[in-house]
Every structure is written in structure tokens, then in C-alpha cells.
Amino acid sequence: MIKKKRKTTKKKAAKKKVVKKKKKVAKKKKVVKKKVAKKKAKKKGSKKAFGGYTINFCGCRDSLENVFGKSPIAPSAMTKRLWSYVKRKKLNKK
């Protein structure tokens, strides 16, 4: 007797892809050292005045009315009168 082969349809099990989860590794942060610049100590009185002018009003007894006048004036006029007073009294060379 000859046996007939049966056609069998077996369902193949679907292969599942296995994905391995990677562990998160904490990266080490680099420690950066900040350089601190050393400040040099400044000597008082050794630096010249800005612009090259030193004005000393010590010993002056004139009032502002004598220097600027009694009427109100503009700031530019004040500067002109102040410098004329300084030069007249020779206060810029002390």
C-alpha cells in the first residue's frame, strides 16, 4: 500500500525580534578649575588725575555767586566761568 502524503500546512511561529535595552551609563563630568588672577595692590595717590588736571579748592573762600554770578546760566557757561576762575586763581598747578 502506498501511503499518500498529506499536505500539511503548519503555521510557522513568527520570530520575535529581541531588542536588548541598553543601560544608561552616567558620564563623568570634567571638573574645570577656574584660574583666579591675582590683583595687584594699587598705591593711593600715585595715579595722575584723568585728563591731566588737578584742581585744589582748599583755602578758597569765594561763594558760588562770586564765581558764577547771581543770574541762572547754562551748564556750558558754568564750565567756562569755572575754568576762568581756576586759571585766574592758579588753582590748577597746586
mmCIF file with all atom_site columns, N, CA, C and O in Angstrom, residues 29-52:
data_model
loop_
_atom_site.group_PDB
_atom_site.id
_atom_site.type_symbol
_atom_site.label_atom_id
_atom_site.label_alt_id
_atom_site.label_comp_id
_atom_site.label_asym_id
_atom_site.label_entity_id
_atom_site.label_seq_id
_atom_site.pdbx_PDB_ins_code
_atom_site.Cartn_x
_atom_site.Cartn_y
_atom_site.Cartn_z
_atom_site.occupancy
_atom_site.B_iso_or_equiv
_atom_site.pdbx_formal_charge
_atom_site.auth_seq_id
_atom_site.auth_comp_id
_atom_site.auth_asym_id
_atom_site.auth_atom_id
_atom_site.pdbx_PDB_model_num
ATOM 1  N N  . LYS A 1 29 ? 31.391 64.079  34.544 1.00 0.00 ? 29 LYS A N  1
ATOM 2  C CA . LYS A 1 29 ? 31.628 65.451  34.094 1.00 0.00 ? 29 LYS A CA 1
ATOM 3  C C  . LYS A 1 29 ? 33.042 65.861  34.445 1.00 0.00 ? 29 LYS A C  1
ATOM 4  O O  . LYS A 1 29 ? 33.544 65.545  35.522 1.00 0.00 ? 29 LYS A O  1
ATOM 5  N N  . LYS A 1 30 ? 33.639 66.560  33.519 1.00 0.00 ? 30 LYS A N  1
ATOM 6  C CA . LYS A 1 30 ? 35.000 67.040  33.762 1.00 0.00 ? 30 LYS A CA 1
ATOM 7  C C  . LYS A 1 30 ? 34.948 68.236  34.692 1.00 0.00 ? 30 LYS A C  1
ATOM 8  O O  . LYS A 1 30 ? 34.139 69.140  34.523 1.00 0.00 ? 30 LYS A O  1
ATOM 9  N N  . VAL A 1 31 ? 35.799 68.226  35.647 1.00 0.00 ? 31 VAL A N  1
ATOM 10 C CA . VAL A 1 31 ? 35.888 69.321  36.595 1.00 0.00 ? 31 VAL A CA 1
ATOM 11 C C  . VAL A 1 31 ? 36.898 70.322  36.052 1.00 0.00 ? 31 VAL A C  1
ATOM 12 O O  . VAL A 1 31 ? 38.064 69.991  35.840 1.00 0.00 ? 31 VAL A O  1
ATOM 13 N N  . VAL A 1 32 ? 36.410 71.543  35.806 1.00 0.00 ? 32 VAL A N  1
ATOM 14 C CA . VAL A 1 32 ? 37.273 72.579  35.275 1.00 0.00 ? 32 VAL A CA 1
ATOM 15 C C  . VAL A 1 32 ? 37.610 73.534  36.406 1.00 0.00 ? 32 VAL A C  1
ATOM 16 O O  . VAL A 1 32 ? 36.725 74.099  37.048 1.00 0.00 ? 32 VAL A O  1
ATOM 17 N N  . LYS A 1 33 ? 38.882 73.686  36.633 1.00 0.00 ? 33 LYS A N  1
ATOM 18 C CA . LYS A 1 33 ? 39.318 74.611  37.672 1.00 0.00 ? 33 LYS A CA 1
ATOM 19 C C  . LYS A 1 33 ? 39.434 75.999  37.074 1.00 0.00 ? 33 LYS A C  1
ATOM 20 O O  . LYS A 1 33 ? 40.024 76.185  36.017 1.00 0.00 ? 33 LYS A O  1
ATOM 21 N N  . LYS A 1 34 ? 38.831 76.954  37.748 1.00 0.00 ? 34 LYS A N  1
ATOM 22 C CA . LYS A 1 34 ? 38.903 78.339  37.283 1.00 0.00 ? 34 LYS A CA 1
ATOM 23 C C  . LYS A 1 34 ? 40.163 78.973  37.831 1.00 0.00 ? 34 LYS A C  1
ATOM 24 O O  . LYS A 1 34 ? 40.484 78.850  39.010 1.00 0.00 ? 34 LYS A O  1
ATOM 25 N N  . LYS A 1 35 ? 40.843 79.654  36.937 1.00 0.00 ? 35 LYS A N  1
ATOM 26 C CA . LYS A 1 35 ? 42.058 80.341  37.362 1.00 0.00 ? 35 LYS A CA 1
ATOM 27 C C  . LYS A 1 35 ? 41.677 81.705  37.911 1.00 0.00 ? 35 LYS A C  1
ATOM 28 O O  . LYS A 1 35 ? 40.934 82.456  37.294 1.00 0.00 ? 35 LYS A O  1
ATOM 29 N N  . VAL A 1 36 ? 42.186 82.008  39.059 1.00 0.00 ? 36 VAL A N  1
ATOM 30 C CA . VAL A 1 36 ? 41.921 83.281  39.693 1.00 0.00 ? 36 VAL A CA 1
ATOM 31 C C  . VAL A 1 36 ? 43.148 84.161  39.523 1.00 0.00 ? 36 VAL A C  1
ATOM 32 O O  . VAL A 1 36 ? 44.242 83.803  39.949 1.00 0.00 ? 36 VAL A O  1
ATOM 33 N N  . ALA A 1 37 ? 42.936 85.287  38.861 1.00 0.00 ? 37 ALA A N  1
ATOM 34 C CA . ALA A 1 37 ? 44.045 86.203  38.638 1.00 0.00 ? 37 ALA A CA 1
ATOM 35 C C  . ALA A 1 37 ? 44.316 86.986  39.921 1.00 0.00 ? 37 ALA A C  1
ATOM 36 O O  . ALA A 1 37 ? 43.409 87.456  40.591 1.00 0.00 ? 37 ALA A O  1
ATOM 37 N N  . LYS A 1 38 ? 45.574 87.117  40.224 1.00 0.00 ? 38 LYS A N  1
ATOM 38 C CA . LYS A 1 38 ? 45.943 87.878  41.407 1.00 0.00 ? 38 LYS A CA 1
ATOM 39 C C  . LYS A 1 38 ? 45.902 89.356  41.074 1.00 0.00 ? 38 LYS A C  1
ATOM 40 O O  . LYS A 1 38 ? 46.426 89.798  40.067 1.00 0.00 ? 38 LYS A O  1
ATOM 41 N N  . LYS A 1 39 ? 45.220 90.098  41.932 1.00 0.00 ? 39 LYS A N  1
ATOM 42 C CA . LYS A 1 39 ? 45.113 91.541  41.723 1.00 0.00 ? 39 LYS A CA 1
ATOM 43 C C  . LYS A 1 39 ? 46.274 92.224  42.420 1.00 0.00 ? 39 LYS A C  1
ATOM 44 O O  . LYS A 1 39 ? 46.597 91.920  43.570 1.00 0.00 ? 39 LYS A O  1
ATOM 45 N N  . LYS A 1 40 ? 46.871 93.152  41.698 1.00 0.00 ? 40 LYS A N  1
ATOM 46 C CA . LYS A 1 40 ? 47.969 93.898  42.282 1.00 0.00 ? 40 LYS A CA 1
ATOM 47 C C  . LYS A 1 40 ? 47.403 95.033  43.122 1.00 0.00 ? 40 LYS A C  1
ATOM 48 O O  . LYS A 1 40 ? 46.433 95.672  42.754 1.00 0.00 ? 40 LYS A O  1
ATOM 49 N N  . ALA A 1 41 ? 48.024 95.272  44.229 1.00 0.00 ? 41 ALA A N  1
ATOM 50 C CA . ALA A 1 41 ? 47.586 96.340  45.108 1.00 0.00 ? 41 ALA A CA 1
ATOM 51 C C  . ALA A 1 41 ? 47.964 97.684  44.496 1.00 0.00 ? 41 ALA A C  1
ATOM 52 O O  . ALA A 1 41 ? 49.090 97.897  44.058 1.00 0.00 ? 41 ALA A O  1
ATOM 53 N N  . LYS A 1 42 ? 46.972 98.563  44.431 1.00 0.00 ? 42 LYS A N  1
ATOM 54 C CA . LYS A 1 42 ? 47.225 99.892  43.864 1.00 0.00 ? 42 LYS A CA 1
ATOM 55 C C  . LYS A 1 42 ? 47.648 100.842 44.972 1.00 0.00 ? 42 LYS A C  1
ATOM 56 O O  . LYS A 1 42 ? 47.087 100.844 46.066 1.00 0.00 ? 42 LYS A O  1
ATOM 57 N N  . LYS A 1 43 ? 48.619 101.643 44.663 1.00 0.00 ? 43 LYS A N  1
ATOM 58 C CA . LYS A 1 43 ? 49.068 102.644 45.622 1.00 0.00 ? 43 LYS A CA 1
ATOM 59 C C  . LYS A 1 43 ? 48.206 103.882 45.464 1.00 0.00 ? 43 LYS A C  1
ATOM 60 O O  . LYS A 1 43 ? 47.942 104.337 44.359 1.00 0.00 ? 43 LYS A O  1
ATOM 61 N N  . LYS A 1 44 ? 47.761 104.402 46.581 1.00 0.00 ? 44 LYS A N  1
ATOM 62 C CA . LYS A 1 44 ? 46.920 105.589 46.546 1.00 0.00 ? 44 LYS A CA 1
ATOM 63 C C  . LYS A 1 44 ? 47.776 106.812 46.278 1.00 0.00 ? 44 LYS A C  1
ATOM 64 O O  . LYS A 1 44 ? 48.873 106.960 46.811 1.00 0.00 ? 44 LYS A O  1
ATOM 65 N N  . GLY A 1 45 ? 47.270 107.680 45.444 1.00 0.00 ? 45 GLY A N  1
ATOM 66 C CA . GLY A 1 45 ? 47.954 108.933 45.174 1.00 0.00 ? 45 GLY A CA 1
ATOM 67 C C  . GLY A 1 45 ? 49.018 108.850 44.099 1.00 0.00 ? 45 GLY A C  1
ATOM 68 O O  . GLY A 1 45 ? 49.551 109.862 43.691 1.00 0.00 ? 45 GLY A O  1
ATOM 69 N N  . SER A 1 46 ? 49.347 107.661 43.639 1.00 0.00 ? 46 SER A N  1
ATOM 70 C CA . SER A 1 46 ? 50.390 107.538 42.633 1.00 0.00 ? 46 SER A CA 1
ATOM 71 C C  . SER A 1 46 ? 49.845 107.741 41.220 1.00 0.00 ? 46 SER A C  1
ATOM 72 O O  . SER A 1 46 ? 50.597 108.023 40.308 1.00 0.00 ? 46 SER A O  1
ATOM 73 N N  . LYS A 1 47 ? 48.538 107.621 41.045 1.00 0.00 ? 47 LYS A N  1
ATOM 74 C CA . LYS A 1 47 ? 47.932 107.755 39.728 1.00 0.00 ? 47 LYS A CA 1
ATOM 75 C C  . LYS A 1 47 ? 47.559 109.208 39.474 1.00 0.00 ? 47 LYS A C  1
ATOM 76 O O  . LYS A 1 47 ? 47.006 109.888 40.334 1.00 0.00 ? 47 LYS A O  1
ATOM 77 N N  . LYS A 1 48 ? 47.862 109.681 38.268 1.00 0.00 ? 48 LYS A N  1
ATOM 78 C CA . LYS A 1 48 ? 47.526 111.054 37.916 1.00 0.00 ? 48 LYS A CA 1
ATOM 79 C C  . LYS A 1 48 ? 46.036 111.173 37.682 1.00 0.00 ? 48 LYS A C  1
ATOM 80 O O  . LYS A 1 48 ? 45.373 110.204 37.334 1.00 0.00 ? 48 LYS A O  1
ATOM 81 N N  . ALA A 1 49 ? 45.517 112.379 37.832 1.00 0.00 ? 49 ALA A N  1
ATOM 82 C CA . ALA A 1 49 ? 44.103 112.624 37.608 1.00 0.00 ? 49 ALA A CA 1
ATOM 83 C C  . ALA A 1 49 ? 43.789 112.474 36.132 1.00 0.00 ? 49 ALA A C  1
ATOM 84 O O  . ALA A 1 49 ? 44.632 112.713 35.271 1.00 0.00 ? 49 ALA A O  1
ATOM 85 N N  . PHE A 1 50 ? 42.570 112.056 35.845 1.00 0.00 ? 50 PHE A N  1
ATOM 86 C CA . PHE A 1 50 ? 42.139 111.853 34.470 1.00 0.00 ? 50 PHE A CA 1
ATOM 87 C C  . PHE A 1 50 ? 42.176 113.185 33.721 1.00 0.00 ? 50 PHE A C  1
ATOM 88 O O  . PHE A 1 50 ? 41.681 114.189 34.197 1.00 0.00 ? 50 PHE A O  1
ATOM 89 N N  . GLY A 1 51 ? 42.756 113.203 32.556 1.00 0.00 ? 51 GLY A N  1
ATOM 90 C CA . GLY A 1 51 ? 42.808 114.419 31.758 1.00 0.00 ? 51 GLY A CA 1
ATOM 91 C C  . GLY A 1 51 ? 44.024 115.277 32.080 1.00 0.00 ? 51 GLY A C  1
ATOM 92 O O  . GLY A 1 51 ? 44.275 116.262 31.416 1.00 0.00 ? 51 GLY A O  1
ATOM 93 N N  . GLY A 1 52 ? 44.754 114.959 33.109 1.00 0.00 ? 52 GLY A N  1
ATOM 94 C CA . GLY A 1 52 ? 45.956 115.696 33.423 1.00 0.00 ? 52 GLY A CA 1
ATOM 95 C C  . GLY A 1 52 ? 45.730 116.940 34.267 1.00 0.00 ? 52 GLY A C  1
ATOM 96 O O  . GLY A 1 52 ? 46.645 117.726 34.461 1.00 0.00 ? 52 GLY A O  1
#
